[in-house]
Coordinates of C-alpha atoms and ligand atoms in Angstrom, one line a residue:
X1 CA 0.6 26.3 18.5
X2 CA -0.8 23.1 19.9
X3 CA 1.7 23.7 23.0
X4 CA 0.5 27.1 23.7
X5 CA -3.4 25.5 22.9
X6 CA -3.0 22.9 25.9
X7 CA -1.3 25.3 28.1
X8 CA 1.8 22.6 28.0
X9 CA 5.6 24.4 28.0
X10 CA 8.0 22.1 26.8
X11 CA 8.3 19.6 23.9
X12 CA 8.8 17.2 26.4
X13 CA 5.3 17.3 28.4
X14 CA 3.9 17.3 24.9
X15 CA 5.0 14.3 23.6
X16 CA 4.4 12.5 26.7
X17 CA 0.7 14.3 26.1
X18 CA 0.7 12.5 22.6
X19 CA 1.7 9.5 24.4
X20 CA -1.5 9.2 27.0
X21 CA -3.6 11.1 24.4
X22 CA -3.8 9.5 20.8
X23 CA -6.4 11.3 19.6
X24 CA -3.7 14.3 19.8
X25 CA -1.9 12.9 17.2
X26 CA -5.2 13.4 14.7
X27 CA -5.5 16.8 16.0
X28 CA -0.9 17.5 15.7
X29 CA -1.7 15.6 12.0
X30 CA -4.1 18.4 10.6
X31 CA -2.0 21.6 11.9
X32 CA 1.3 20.2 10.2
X33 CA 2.0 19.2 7.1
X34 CA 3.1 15.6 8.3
X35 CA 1.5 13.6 5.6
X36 CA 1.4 16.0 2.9
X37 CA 1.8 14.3 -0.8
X38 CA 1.9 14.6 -4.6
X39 CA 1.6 12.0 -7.2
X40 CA 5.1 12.7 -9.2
X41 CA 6.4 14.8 -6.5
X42 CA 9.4 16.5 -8.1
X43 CA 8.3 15.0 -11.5
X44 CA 12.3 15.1 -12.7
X45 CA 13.5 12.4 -10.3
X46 CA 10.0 10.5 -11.0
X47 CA 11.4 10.7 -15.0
X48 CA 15.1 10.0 -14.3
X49 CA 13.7 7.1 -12.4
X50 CA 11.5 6.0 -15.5
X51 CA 13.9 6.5 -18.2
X52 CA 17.4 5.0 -16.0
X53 CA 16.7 3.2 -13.0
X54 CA 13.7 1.5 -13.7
X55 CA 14.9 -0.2 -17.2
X56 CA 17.8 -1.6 -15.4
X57 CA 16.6 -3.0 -12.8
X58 CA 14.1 -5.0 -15.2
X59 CA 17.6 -5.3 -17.8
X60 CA 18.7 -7.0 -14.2
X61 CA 16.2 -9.3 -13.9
X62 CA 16.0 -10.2 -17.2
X63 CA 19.5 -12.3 -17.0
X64 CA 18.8 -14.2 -13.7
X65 CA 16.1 -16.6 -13.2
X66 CA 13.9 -14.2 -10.8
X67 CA 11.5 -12.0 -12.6
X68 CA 10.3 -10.4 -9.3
X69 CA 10.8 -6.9 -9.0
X70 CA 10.5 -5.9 -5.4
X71 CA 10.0 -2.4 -4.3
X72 CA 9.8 -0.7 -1.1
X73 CA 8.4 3.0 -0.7
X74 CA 9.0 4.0 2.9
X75 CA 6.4 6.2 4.5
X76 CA 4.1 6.5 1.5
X77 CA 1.2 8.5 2.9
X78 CA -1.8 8.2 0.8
X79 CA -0.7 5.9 -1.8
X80 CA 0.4 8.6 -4.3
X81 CA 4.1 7.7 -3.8
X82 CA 3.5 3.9 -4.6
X83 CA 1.0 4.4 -7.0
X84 CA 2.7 6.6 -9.4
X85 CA 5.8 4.0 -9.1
X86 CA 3.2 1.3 -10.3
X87 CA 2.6 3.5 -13.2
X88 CA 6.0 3.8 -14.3
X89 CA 6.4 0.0 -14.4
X90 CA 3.8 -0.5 -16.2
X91 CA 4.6 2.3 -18.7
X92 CA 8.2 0.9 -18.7
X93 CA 7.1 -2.8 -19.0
X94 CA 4.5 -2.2 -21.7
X95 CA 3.4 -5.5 -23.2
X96 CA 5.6 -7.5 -20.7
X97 CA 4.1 -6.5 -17.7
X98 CA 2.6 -9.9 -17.3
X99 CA 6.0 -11.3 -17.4
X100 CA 7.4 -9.7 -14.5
X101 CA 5.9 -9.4 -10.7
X102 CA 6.2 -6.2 -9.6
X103 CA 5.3 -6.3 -5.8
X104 CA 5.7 -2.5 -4.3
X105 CA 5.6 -2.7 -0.5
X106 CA 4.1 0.3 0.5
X107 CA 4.3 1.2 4.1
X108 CA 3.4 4.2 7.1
X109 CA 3.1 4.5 10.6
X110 CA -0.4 6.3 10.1
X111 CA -3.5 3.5 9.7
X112 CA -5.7 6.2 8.4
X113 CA -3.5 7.3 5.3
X114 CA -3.0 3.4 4.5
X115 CA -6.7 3.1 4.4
X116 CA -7.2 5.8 1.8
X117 CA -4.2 4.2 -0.2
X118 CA -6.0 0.8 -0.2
X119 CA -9.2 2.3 -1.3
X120 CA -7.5 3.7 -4.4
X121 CA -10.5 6.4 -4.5
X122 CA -8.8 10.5 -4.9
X123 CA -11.3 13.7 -5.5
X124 CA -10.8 15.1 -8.5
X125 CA -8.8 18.2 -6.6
X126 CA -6.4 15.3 -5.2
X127 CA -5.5 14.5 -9.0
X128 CA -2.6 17.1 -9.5
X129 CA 0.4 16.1 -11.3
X130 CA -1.9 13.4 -13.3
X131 CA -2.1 14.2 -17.2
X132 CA -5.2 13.4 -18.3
X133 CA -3.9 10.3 -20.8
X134 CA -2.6 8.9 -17.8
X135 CA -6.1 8.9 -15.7
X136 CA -7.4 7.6 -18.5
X137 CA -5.1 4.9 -18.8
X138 CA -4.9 4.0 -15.0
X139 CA -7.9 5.3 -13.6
X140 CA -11.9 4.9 -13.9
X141 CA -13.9 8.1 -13.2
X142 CA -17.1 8.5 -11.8
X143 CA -19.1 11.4 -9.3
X144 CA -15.7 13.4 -9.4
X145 CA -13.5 10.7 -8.4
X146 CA -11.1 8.8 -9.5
X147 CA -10.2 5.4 -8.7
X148 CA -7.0 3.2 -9.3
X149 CA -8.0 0.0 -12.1
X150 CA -7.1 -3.0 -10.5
X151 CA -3.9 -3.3 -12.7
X152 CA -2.5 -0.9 -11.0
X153 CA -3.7 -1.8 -7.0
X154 CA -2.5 -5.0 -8.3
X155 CA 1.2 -4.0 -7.4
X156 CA 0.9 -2.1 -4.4
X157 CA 0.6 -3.7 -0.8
X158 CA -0.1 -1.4 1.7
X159 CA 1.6 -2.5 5.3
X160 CA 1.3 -0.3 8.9
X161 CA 5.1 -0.2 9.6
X162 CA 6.7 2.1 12.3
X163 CA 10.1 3.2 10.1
X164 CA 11.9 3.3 14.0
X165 CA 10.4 0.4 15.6
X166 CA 8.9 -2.3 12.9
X167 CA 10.6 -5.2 11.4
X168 CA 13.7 -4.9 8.7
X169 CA 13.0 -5.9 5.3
X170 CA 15.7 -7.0 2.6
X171 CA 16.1 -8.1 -0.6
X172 CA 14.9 -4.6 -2.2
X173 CA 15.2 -3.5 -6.2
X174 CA 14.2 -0.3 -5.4
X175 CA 13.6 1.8 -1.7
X176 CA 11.9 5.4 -2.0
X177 CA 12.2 6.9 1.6
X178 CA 11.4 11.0 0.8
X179 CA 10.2 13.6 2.7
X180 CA 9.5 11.6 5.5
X181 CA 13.2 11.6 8.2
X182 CA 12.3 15.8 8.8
X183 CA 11.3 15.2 12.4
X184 CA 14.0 12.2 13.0
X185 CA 17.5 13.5 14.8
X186 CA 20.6 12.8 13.4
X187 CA 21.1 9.5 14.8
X188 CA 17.7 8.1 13.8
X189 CA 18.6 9.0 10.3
X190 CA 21.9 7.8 10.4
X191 CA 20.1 4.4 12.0
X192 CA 17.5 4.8 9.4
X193 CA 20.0 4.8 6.5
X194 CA 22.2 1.7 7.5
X195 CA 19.2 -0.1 7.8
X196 CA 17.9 1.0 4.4
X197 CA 21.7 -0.5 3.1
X198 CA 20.7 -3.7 4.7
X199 CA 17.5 -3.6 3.0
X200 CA 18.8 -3.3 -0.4
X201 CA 19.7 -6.7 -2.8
X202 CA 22.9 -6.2 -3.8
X203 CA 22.9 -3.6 -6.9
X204 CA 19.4 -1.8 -5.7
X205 CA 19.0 1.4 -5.5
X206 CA 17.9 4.0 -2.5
X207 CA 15.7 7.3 -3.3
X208 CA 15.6 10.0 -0.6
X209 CA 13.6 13.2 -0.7
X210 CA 15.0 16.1 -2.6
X211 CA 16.4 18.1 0.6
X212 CA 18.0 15.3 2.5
X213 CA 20.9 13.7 1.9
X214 CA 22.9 10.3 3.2
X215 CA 24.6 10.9 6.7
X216 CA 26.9 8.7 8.8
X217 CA 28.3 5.3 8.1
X218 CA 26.1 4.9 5.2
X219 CA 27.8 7.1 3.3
X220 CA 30.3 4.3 3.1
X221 CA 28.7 2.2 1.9
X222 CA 25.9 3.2 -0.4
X223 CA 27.4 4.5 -4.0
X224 CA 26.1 7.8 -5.4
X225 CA 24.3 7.3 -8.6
X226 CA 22.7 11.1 -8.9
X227 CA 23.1 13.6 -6.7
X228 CA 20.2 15.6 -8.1
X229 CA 17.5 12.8 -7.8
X230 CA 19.4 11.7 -4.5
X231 CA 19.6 8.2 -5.8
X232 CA 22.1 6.0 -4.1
X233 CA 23.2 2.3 -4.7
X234 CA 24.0 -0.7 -2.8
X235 CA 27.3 -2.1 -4.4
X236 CA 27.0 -5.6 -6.5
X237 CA 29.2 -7.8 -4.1
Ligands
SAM301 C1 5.3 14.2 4.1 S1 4.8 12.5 3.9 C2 5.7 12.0 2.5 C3 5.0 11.0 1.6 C4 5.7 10.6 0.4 N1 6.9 9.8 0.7 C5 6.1 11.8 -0.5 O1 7.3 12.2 -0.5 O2 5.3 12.4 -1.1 C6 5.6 11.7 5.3 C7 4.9 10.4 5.7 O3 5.9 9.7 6.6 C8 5.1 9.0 7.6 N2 5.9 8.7 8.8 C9 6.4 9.6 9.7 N3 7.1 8.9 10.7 C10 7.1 7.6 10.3 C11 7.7 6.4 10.9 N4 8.4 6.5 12.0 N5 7.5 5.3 10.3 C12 6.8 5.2 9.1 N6 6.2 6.3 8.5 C13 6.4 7.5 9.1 C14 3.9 10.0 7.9 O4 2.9 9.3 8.5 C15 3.6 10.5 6.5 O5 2.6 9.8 5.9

């Protein structure tokens, strides 16, 4: 569409038009559904998280001396992604929430999403997949919006990261990467995935979005947990 806009013929001259020409990649971002996102997308794996993975992680970290909890949600859009994981923990953690830090690195290549996920400020329309105790609970409304309580922004950092290109974290609980490899090739993923591994502590735990799956080495060396949720595991050593 865009190609056949800017009289351009091959996916080539385009992306070295996106390279010359940034505001392109505004224009490329509202005719595809690059940064499309739901708070509990695919609600199941957002429960399987809350009732299995998230209790032992914090059963984890409740027998060593560390009561940081560090999560990592790879290409979060918006905010919804990290946000609804703060939610969880602090459903999970009840009462002890003040025990633990839970420090959710939330990270995209697109400044202009970031912003709105620092703001913590949806329309009311945005609010899908929120039950109303829930807004209650983590939200203040006002003029048809909603936005996050400061218990909740509390958690989240929000990072400009390029997945391909930025620096390598480590030491993760918990890394959500879904929905976001669809343009990558296969060796990018495959990249992507080993570098995920490396990011993991020993015992965390990888999500991926509900199409993909693991491919190349890191098949290896990631365990599968749930093939349904896509949840993988970096072996304790
Ligand atoms: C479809 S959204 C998915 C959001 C969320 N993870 C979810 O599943 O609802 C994909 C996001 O990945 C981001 N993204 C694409 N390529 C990236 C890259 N190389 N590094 C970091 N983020 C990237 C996009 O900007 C977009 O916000």
């Amino acid at each position: 569409m865009r190609l056949r806009a800017l009289d351009i013929t091959s996916y080539r001259d385009y992306i070295r038009y996106l390279d010359q020409n940034p505001s392109e990649y505004d224009i490329l971002k509202r005719v595809l559904p690059i940064n499309v996102t739901e708070w509990f997308r695919n609600p199941e794996t957002f429960q399987y998280l809350k009732d299995e993975i998230i209790p032992a992680i914090i059963k984890g970290k409740e027998e060593g001396p560390k009561r940081t909890v560090r999560v990592w949600s790879a290409g979060c859009s918006d905010g919804k992604e990290p946000y609804t994981l703060a939610m969880l923990f602090h459903e999970v953690l009840g009462g002890d929430v003040g025990r633990y830090r839970v420090d959710i690195l939330a990270t995209d290549i697109d400044e202009e999403e970031l912003e709105k996920g620092r703001r913590g400020v949806y329309k009311e329309n945005e609010m899908k997949g929120v039950d109303m105790k829930r807004r209650a609970r983590f939200f203040t409304y006002k003029d048809g919006r909603y936005t996050v309580k400061p218990e909740l922004r509390a958690m989240v950092r929000f990072k400009r990261h390029d997945l391909l290109k930025g620096p390598k974290y480590s030491s993760m609980d918990l890394v959500l990467c879904r929905n976001v490899v669809i343009y990558f090739t296969k060796e990018l993923k495959e990249r992507l995935y080993l570098e995920f591994f490396e990011s993991l502590a020993p015992g965390g735990y990888l999500v991926l979005g509900k199409t993909e799956t693991l491919m190349g080495d890191a098949r290896n060396i990631l365990a599968l947990v749930n093939n349904r949720e896509r949840v993988f595991q970096r072996p304790r050593e």
